[in-house]
XYZ file of C-alpha atoms in Angstrom:
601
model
C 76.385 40.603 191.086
C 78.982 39.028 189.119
C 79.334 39.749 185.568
C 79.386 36.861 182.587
C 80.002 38.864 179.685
C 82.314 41.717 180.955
C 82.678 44.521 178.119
C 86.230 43.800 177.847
C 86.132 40.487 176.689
C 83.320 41.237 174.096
C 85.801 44.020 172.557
C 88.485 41.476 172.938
C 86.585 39.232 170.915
C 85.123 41.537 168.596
C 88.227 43.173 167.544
C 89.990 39.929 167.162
C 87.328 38.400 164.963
C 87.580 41.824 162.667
C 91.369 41.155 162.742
C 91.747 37.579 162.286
C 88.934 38.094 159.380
C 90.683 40.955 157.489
C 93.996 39.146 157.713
C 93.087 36.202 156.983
C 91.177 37.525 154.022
C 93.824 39.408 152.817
C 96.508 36.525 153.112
C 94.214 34.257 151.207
C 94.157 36.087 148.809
C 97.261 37.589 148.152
C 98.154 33.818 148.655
C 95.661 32.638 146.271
C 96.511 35.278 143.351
C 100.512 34.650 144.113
C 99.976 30.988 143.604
C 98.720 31.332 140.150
C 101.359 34.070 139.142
C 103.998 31.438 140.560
C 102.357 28.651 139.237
C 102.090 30.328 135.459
C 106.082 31.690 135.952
C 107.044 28.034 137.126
C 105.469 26.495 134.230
C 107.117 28.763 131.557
C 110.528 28.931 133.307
C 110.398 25.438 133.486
C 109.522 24.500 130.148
C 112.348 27.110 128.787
C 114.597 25.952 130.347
C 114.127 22.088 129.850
C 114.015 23.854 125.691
C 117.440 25.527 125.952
C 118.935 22.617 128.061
C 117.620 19.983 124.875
C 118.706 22.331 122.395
C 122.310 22.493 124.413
C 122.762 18.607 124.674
C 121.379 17.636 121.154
C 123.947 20.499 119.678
C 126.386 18.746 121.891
C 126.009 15.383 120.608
C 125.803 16.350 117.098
C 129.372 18.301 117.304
C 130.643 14.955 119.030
C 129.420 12.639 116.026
C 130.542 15.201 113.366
C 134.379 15.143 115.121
C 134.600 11.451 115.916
C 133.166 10.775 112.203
C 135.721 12.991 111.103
C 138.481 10.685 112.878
C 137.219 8.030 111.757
C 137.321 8.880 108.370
C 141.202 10.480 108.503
C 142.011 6.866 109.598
C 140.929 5.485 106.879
C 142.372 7.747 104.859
C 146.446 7.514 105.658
C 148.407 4.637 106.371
C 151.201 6.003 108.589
C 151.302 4.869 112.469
C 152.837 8.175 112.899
C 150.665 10.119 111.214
C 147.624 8.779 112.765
C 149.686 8.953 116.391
C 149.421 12.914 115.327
C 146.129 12.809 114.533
C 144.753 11.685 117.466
C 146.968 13.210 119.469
C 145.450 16.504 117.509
C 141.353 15.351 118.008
C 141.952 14.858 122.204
C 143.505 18.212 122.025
C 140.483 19.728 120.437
C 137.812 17.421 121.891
C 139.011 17.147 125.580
C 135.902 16.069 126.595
C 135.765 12.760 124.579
C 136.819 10.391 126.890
C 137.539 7.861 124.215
C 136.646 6.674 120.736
C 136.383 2.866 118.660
C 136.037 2.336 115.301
C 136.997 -0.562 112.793
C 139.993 1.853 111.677
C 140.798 3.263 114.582
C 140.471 0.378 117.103
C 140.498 1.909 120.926
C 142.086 5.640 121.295
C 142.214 6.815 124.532
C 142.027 10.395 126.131
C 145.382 10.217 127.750
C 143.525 12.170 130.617
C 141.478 8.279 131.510
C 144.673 5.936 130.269
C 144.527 4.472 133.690
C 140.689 3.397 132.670
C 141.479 1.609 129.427
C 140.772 -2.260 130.908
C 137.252 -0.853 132.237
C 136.580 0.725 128.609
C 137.477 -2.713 127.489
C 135.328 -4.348 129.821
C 132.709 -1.733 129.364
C 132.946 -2.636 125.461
C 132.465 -6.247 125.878
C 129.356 -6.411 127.789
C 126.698 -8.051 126.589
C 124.735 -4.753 124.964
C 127.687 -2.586 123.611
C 128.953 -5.729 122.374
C 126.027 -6.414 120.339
C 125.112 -3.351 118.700
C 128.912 -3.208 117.660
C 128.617 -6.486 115.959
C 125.613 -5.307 114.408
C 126.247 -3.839 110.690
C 122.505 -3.337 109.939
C 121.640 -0.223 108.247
C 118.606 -0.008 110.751
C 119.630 0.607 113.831
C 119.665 3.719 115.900
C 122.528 5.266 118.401
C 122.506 3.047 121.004
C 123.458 5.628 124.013
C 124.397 4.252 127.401
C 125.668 5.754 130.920
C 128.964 5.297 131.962
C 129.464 7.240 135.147
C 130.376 3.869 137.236
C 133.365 3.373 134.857
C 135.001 6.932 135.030
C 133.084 7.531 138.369
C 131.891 10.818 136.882
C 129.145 11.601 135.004
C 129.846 10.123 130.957
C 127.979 9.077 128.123
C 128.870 6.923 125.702
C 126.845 5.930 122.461
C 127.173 3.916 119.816
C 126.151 4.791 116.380
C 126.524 3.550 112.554
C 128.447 4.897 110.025
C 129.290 4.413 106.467
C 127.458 3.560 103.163
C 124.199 1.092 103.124
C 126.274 -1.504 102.062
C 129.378 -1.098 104.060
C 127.647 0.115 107.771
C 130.255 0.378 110.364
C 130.053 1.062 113.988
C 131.855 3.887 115.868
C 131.732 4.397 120.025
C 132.323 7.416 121.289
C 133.041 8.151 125.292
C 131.683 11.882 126.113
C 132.512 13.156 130.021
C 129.276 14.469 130.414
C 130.563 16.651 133.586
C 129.975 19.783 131.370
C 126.526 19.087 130.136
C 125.374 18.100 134.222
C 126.617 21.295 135.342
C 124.292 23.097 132.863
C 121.390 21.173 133.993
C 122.361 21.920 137.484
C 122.161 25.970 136.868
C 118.396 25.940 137.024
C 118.028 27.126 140.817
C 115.603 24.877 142.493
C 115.204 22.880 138.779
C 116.742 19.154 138.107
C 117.525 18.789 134.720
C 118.422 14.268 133.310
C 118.888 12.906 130.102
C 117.179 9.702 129.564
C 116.519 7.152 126.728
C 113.725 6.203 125.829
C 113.307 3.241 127.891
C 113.530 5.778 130.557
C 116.952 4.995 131.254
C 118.983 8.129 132.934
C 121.870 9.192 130.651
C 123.213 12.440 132.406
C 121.983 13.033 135.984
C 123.473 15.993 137.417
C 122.761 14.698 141.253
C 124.309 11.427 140.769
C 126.074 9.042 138.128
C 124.507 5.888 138.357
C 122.388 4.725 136.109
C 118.339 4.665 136.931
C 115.418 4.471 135.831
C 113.217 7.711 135.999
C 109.327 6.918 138.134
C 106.519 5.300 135.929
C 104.537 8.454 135.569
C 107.998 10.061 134.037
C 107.848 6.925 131.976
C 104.173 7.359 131.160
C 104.515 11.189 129.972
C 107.658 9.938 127.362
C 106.157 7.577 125.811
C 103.378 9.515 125.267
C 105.254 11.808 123.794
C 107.560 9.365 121.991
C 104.420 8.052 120.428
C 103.247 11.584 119.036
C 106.089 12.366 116.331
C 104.507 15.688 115.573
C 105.161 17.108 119.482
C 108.415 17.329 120.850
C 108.159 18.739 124.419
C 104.832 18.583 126.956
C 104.399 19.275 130.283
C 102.459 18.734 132.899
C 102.093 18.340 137.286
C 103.186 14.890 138.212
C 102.766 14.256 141.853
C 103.130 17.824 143.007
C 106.194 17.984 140.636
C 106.533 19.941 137.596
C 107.578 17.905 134.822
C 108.829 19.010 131.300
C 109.927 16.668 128.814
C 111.530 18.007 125.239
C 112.319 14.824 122.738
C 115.647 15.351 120.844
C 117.782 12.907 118.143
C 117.342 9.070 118.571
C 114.643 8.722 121.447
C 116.476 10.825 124.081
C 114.526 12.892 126.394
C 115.634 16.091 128.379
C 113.701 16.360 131.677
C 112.969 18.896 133.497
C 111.388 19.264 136.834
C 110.783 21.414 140.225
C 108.433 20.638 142.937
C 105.673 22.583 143.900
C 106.801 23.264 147.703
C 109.725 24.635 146.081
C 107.822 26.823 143.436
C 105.398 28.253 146.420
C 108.360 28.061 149.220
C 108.465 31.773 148.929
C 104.971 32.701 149.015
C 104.716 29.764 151.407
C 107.651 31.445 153.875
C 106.190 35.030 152.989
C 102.407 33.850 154.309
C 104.101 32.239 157.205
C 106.007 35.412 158.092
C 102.423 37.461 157.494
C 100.725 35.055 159.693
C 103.191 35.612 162.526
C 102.893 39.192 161.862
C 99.313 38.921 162.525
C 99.688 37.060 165.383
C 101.813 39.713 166.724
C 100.121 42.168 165.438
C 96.533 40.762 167.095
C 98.152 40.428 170.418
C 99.246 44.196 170.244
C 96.002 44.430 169.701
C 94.656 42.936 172.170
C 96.579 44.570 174.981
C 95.711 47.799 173.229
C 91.791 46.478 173.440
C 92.183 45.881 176.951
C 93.785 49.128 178.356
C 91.576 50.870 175.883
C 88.387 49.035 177.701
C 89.779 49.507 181.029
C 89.387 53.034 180.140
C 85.798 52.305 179.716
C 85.188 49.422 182.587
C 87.016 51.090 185.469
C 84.641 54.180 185.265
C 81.541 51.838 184.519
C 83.074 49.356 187.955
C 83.217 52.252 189.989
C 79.503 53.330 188.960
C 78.837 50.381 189.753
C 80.051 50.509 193.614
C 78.605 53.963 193.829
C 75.285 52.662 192.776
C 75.583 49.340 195.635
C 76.427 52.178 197.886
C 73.602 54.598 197.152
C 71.391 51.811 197.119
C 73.313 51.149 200.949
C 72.277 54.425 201.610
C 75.787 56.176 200.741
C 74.736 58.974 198.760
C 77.585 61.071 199.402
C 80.621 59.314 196.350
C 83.972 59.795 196.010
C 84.224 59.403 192.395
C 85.560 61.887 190.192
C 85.182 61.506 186.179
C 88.492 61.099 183.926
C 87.600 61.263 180.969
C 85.772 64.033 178.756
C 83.483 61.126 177.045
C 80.152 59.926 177.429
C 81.387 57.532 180.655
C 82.994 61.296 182.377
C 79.805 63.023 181.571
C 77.700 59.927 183.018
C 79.964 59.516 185.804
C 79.660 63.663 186.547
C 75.622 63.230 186.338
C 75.681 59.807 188.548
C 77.881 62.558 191.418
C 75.337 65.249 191.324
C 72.796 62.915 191.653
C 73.884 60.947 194.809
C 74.343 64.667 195.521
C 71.022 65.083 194.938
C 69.816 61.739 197.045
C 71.800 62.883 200.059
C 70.144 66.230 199.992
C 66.317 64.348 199.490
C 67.652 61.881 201.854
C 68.534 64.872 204.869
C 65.156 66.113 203.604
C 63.425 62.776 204.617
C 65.370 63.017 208.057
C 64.493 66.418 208.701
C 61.005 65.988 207.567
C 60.485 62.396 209.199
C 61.027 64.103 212.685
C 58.168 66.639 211.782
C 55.945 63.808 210.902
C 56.077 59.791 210.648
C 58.770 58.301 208.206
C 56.438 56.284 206.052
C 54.107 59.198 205.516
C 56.859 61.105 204.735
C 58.358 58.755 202.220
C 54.667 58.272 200.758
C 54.307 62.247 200.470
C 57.928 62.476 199.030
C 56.951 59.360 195.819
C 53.712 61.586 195.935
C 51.264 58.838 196.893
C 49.699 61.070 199.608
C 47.092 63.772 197.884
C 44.307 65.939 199.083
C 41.204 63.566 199.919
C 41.200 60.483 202.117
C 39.772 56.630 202.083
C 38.198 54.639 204.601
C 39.647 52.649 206.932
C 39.522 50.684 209.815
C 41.982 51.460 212.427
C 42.845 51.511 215.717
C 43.244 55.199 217.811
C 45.373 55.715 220.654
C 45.457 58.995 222.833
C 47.698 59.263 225.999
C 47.809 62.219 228.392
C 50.576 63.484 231.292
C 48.040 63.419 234.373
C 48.462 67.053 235.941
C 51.211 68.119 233.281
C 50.139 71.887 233.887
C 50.658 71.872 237.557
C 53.573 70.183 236.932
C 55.071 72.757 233.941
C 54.195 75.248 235.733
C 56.620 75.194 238.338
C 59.472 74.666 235.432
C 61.656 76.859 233.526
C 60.416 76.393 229.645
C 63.603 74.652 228.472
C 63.168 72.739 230.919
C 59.596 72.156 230.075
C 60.921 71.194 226.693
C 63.834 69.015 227.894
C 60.614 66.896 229.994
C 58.849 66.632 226.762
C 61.555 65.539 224.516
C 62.865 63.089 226.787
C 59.226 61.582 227.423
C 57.953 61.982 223.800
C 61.056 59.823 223.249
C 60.283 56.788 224.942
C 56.560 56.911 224.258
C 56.782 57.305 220.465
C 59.547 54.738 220.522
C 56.944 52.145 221.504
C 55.013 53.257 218.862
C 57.264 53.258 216.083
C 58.548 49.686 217.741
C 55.178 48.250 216.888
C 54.291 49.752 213.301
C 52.266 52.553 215.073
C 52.095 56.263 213.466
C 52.274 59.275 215.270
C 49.130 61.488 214.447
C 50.058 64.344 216.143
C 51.554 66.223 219.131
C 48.949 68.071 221.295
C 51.269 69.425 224.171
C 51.688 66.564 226.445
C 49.331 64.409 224.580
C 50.375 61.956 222.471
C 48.170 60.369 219.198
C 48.888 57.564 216.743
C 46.800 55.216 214.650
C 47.659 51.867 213.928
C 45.909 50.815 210.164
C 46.709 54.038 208.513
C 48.135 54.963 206.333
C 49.396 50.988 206.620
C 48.017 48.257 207.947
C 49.702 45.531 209.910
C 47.517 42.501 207.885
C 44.193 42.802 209.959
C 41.897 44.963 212.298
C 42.856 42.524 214.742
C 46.603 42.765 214.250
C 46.633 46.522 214.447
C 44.732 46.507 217.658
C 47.334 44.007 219.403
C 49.705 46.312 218.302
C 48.738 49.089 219.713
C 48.081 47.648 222.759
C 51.250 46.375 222.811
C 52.249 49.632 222.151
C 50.620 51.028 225.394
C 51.895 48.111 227.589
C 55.870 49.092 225.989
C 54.600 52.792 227.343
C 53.923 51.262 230.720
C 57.378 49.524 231.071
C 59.040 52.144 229.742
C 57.495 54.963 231.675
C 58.880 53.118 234.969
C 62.284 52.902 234.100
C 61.765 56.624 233.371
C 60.101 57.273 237.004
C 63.399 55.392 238.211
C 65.695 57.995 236.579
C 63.425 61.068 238.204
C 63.072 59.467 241.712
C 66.816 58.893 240.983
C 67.285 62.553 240.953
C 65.034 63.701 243.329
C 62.187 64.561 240.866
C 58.161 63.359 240.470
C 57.428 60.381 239.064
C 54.789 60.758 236.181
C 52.049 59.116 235.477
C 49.898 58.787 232.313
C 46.755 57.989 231.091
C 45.931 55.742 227.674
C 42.857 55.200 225.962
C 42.211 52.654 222.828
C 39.595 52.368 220.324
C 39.345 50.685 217.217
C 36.680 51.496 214.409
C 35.869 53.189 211.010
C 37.845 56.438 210.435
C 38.555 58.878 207.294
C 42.226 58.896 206.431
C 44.171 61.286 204.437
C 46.181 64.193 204.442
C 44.126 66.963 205.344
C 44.591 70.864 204.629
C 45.447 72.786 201.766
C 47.965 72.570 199.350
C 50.688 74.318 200.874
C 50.076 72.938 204.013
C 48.871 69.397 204.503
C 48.822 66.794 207.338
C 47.987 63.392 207.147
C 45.330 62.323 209.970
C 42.046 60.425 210.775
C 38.785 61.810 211.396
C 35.537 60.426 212.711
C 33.467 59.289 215.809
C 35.895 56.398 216.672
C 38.469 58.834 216.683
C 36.678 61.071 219.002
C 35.456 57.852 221.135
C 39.101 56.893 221.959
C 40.118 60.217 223.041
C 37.417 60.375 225.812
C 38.378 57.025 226.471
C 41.920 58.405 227.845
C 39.850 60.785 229.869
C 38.130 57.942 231.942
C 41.945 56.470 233.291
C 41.381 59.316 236.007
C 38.491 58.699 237.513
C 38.892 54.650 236.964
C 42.641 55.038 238.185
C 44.194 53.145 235.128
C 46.829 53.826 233.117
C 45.442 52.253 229.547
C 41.790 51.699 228.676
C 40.341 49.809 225.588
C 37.031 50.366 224.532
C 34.653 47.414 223.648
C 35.232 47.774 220.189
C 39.291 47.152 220.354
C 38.494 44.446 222.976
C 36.128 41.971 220.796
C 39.211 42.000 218.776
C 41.843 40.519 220.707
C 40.349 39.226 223.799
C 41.178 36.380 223.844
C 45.393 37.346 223.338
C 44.713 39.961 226.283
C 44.227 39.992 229.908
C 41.522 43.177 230.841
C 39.132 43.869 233.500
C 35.481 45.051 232.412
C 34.926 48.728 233.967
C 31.119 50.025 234.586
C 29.574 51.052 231.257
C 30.261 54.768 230.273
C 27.065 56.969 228.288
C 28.848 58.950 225.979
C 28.188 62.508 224.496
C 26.169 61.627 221.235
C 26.033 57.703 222.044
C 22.908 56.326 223.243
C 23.866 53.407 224.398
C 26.157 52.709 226.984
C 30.055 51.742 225.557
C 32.033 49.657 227.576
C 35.632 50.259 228.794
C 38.409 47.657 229.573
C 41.284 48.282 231.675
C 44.350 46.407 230.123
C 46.221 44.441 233.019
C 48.350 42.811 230.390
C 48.877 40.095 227.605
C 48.640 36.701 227.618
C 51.095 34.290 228.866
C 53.669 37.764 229.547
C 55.210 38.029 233.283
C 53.902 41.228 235.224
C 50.816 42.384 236.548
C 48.041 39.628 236.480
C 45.371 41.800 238.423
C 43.512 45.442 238.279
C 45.066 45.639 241.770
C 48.857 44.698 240.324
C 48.055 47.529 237.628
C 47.196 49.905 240.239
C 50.164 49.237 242.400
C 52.628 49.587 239.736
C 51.538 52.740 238.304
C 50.552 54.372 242.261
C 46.900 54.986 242.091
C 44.305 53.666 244.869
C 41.057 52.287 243.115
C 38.123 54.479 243.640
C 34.878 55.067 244.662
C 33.269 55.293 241.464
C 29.641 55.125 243.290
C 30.876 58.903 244.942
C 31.904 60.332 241.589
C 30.068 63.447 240.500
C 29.998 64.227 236.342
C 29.919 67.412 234.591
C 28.197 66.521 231.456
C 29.698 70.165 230.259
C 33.255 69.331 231.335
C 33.455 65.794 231.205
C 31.636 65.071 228.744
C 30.786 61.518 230.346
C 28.123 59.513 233.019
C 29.058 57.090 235.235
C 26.832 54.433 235.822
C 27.057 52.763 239.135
């Protein structure tokens, strides 16, 4: 039988799901709980950060407008070329990261470190929006502040602011390499740190110099925080980025940001690893599953082939347990009992040759008690004719040897044709057919039997062959049928029992044998086992017999043989095969004390 659910794969299965469920519940939440702490430690490192960087630039700017003011102002103050040669000679010296400044007193001084870049300062001077806030003396405008990386090709700033009395406002530009100030908004780790405007513009970008424009939900977040004067920094999760924004001096924004793949990267590359730990760790698992069930299914396989065996008849196994479990202790209890079976099973043997096989199996399940039950069934007696004339001039082995060798053959041809041996009584031979199974019907049972006798006829030639063969007497026999009511059970006591049938028809077919001498036949039917297969027989009607205790006369049918079988078609065929001459039955003389019969004429 093959097997659809083997145990393996349900421990397979089993123990996976328990993995897969613990590890997965364990990942998601050590996943779940790691992506708030990293979440919370983003936020606040993020927002810290974008505060020190704002404080950082806004200090920065201040200390540039304090210096260039300053300048401006010693200009105005002394009137010596040489003098102010010295003094700005002096402020590059202490402000080397002023690229440049402009003022009305100081016209264009240059960072001799850019000198080469003084026609694109120009140029940069004279466009259209530096232009105009320079020409603009109103009191009301704030520091213009614009980038100038594509002039120095590095990251600068330059802004323009007012100076001066209300009534006298002048206008001072300042150029600020801003290379300094991107490199500390580059020391964040995974963080990008700009400086914008507030139009969103980007001042100082530490990834590139060219000026941009920062994404309209960056734009969105400044102004809304432009437009709130009492808050000065916010933040919040802009398209998986986190975005901090901290408003410093004249509308400029410090932004700070880091992406969320980068924030959870590590608990992202840390679930990864787990999951391919529990991926190798389930597949360990599972080979460790399977040799640990193979443990379990090899034992339970090979009870399984002992069992088709014993149920084959094998009782003897060549199993052996190996293990000290429940399956070793089964597997011990499954050898002792096939052990067991063969010992029943030599029983059966030894007890089936003392008595027919299906009585003995009935009397071994216990179906077989003291009492019997009616029946109807058909009785067969045969005889050895002159078997003690004939023993007596044997040894007694050899008497035995005879026996077995005939009892052989006959009870062959009963067993061949669902028959049961009754009993042995010395050369006699009876069997039933009905009890303690019938074959279907009365009828059925009485075909079979004499079937049975006709098999006994065959067979008993061949075995004259083999005597004549060697010089020995051929034997003949003598069979008599009758079919009828009997009482069938085992019979005795109950440490001895046999299992046999009583009653008149068994007494009626065993008188029956008794008439083949006189009527030279070999097998005889009575009327009773005739009526039921007549018409699947070929018999010829012998005179009517009175027997002992039967008023009326029974009549007796000498079997020539069945229908539509080759052989004898004649009483006279019969008698030539089996050697007898047919008789005179008009001379025979009864002894009603011996015989127990009348012949009527």
């Amino acid at each position: 039988m093959k097997i659809k659910y083997p145990i393996s794969l349900k421990q397979i299965l089993l123990f996976s799901f328990l993995i897969i469920l613990v590890l997965g519940v364990s990942t998601a939440l050590v996943s779940t709980l790691v992506h708030a702490d990293d979440r919370i430690k983003a936020e606040e490192n993020n927002l810290a950060l974008n505060g020190r960087t704002a404080q950082t630039v806004q200090s920065a700017f201040k200390n540039i407008q304090s210096n260039s003011y300053m300048l401006f102002e010693a200009f105005a103050a002394v009137k010596g070329t040489s003098q102010k040669k010295e003094l700005s000679e002096a402020f590059f010296r202490s402000n080397q990261d002023i690229l440049f400044v402009f003022s009305p007193e100081t016209q264009l001084l240059l960072n001799p470190a850019v000198s080469e870049s003084e026609d694109r300062i120009k140029a940069f001077l004279d466009s259209a929006e530096p232009a105009a806030f320079i020409a603009d003396t109103s009191p009301n405008k704030k520091t213009l502040y614009c980038n100038a990386s594509d002039v120095f090709n590095f990251p600068a700033v330059v802004f323009i602011y007012k100076y001066g009395p209300a009534n006298s406002v002048k206008n001072g530009a300042v150029g600020l390499n801003a290379g300094s100030l991107a490199e500390l908004m580059a020391t964040g780790s995974n963080n990008t740190t700009i400086l914008v405007d507030g139009a969103a513009r980007i001042l100082i970008n530490p990834d590139y110099g060219a000026a941009q424009t920062v994404r309209k939900d960056v734009l969105s977040l400044i102004q809304e925080l432009a437009g709130n004067p009492a808050e000065t920094n916010s933040q919040r999760i802009v398209d998986g980025v986190f975005t901090a924004v901290h408003q410093i001096k004249d509308d400029l924004f410090v932004i700070t940001t880091i992406s969320e793949k980068s924030v959870y990267a590590v608990i992202n590359r840390t679930t990864y690893r787990i999951i391919l730990v529990s991926l190798a760790v389930l597949f360990i698992a599972i080979i460790l599953i399977r040799i640990f069930s193979n443990s379990i299914t090899n034992p339970i396989k090979e009870l399984v082939d002992a069992s088709a065996k014993i149920e084959r008849g094998e009782f003897e196994l060549d199993i052996q347990p190996r293990t000290q479990d429940e399956i070793g202790l089964l597997t011990a209890s499954f050898v002792q009992m096939g052990k067991g079976l063969s010992e029943r099973e030599k029983l059966m043997v030894s007890f089936s040759k003392f008595t027919n096989k299906t009585i003995a199996q009935k009397a071994a399940s216990g179906e077989l008690s003291l009492g019997g039950e009616n029946r109807t069934a058909t009785i067969f007696f045969s005889d050895i004719r002159s078997f003690t004339a004939m023993s007596e001039k044997m040894q007694p082995h050899e008497v035995v040897e005879f026996l077995n060798a005939y009892m052989t053959r006959m009870v062959d041809c009963v067993n061949k044709t669902g028959g049961v041996v009754d009993k042995y009584i010395g050369d006699a031979i009876m069997a039933v057919w009905g009890a303690p199974e019938s074959s279907g019907s009365p009828a059925a049972d009485a075909l079979h039997a004499v079937t049975a006798a006709l098999m006994m006829r065959d067979s008993l030639a061949r075995f004259n062959s083999e005597r004549t063969a060697k010089g020995l007497a051929p034997v003949r026999i003598g069979c008599g049928i009758n079919s009828g009511p009997v009482v069938a059970g085992q019979i005795g006591s109950e440490e001895r029992m046999e299992y046999t049938v009583i009653g008149d028809a068994v007494n009626l077919a065993s008188r029956t044998e008794a008439l083949n001498k006189p009527f030279a036949t070999d097998i005889l039917i009575t009327e009773n086992t005739y009526s039921l297969i007549k018409e699947k027989i070929i018999a010829a009607e012998m005179p009517g017999v009175h027997v002992k205790g039967k008023t009326e006369a029974i009549k007796m049918f000498a079997v020539i043989n069945l229908c539509g079988r080759d052989g004898a078609k004649s009483i006279a065929d019969v008698r030539k095969l089996i050697g007898t001459v047919a008789p005179d039955l008009s001379k025979v003389h009864t002894d009603d004390e011996e015989k127990k019969y009348n012949i009527q004429a």
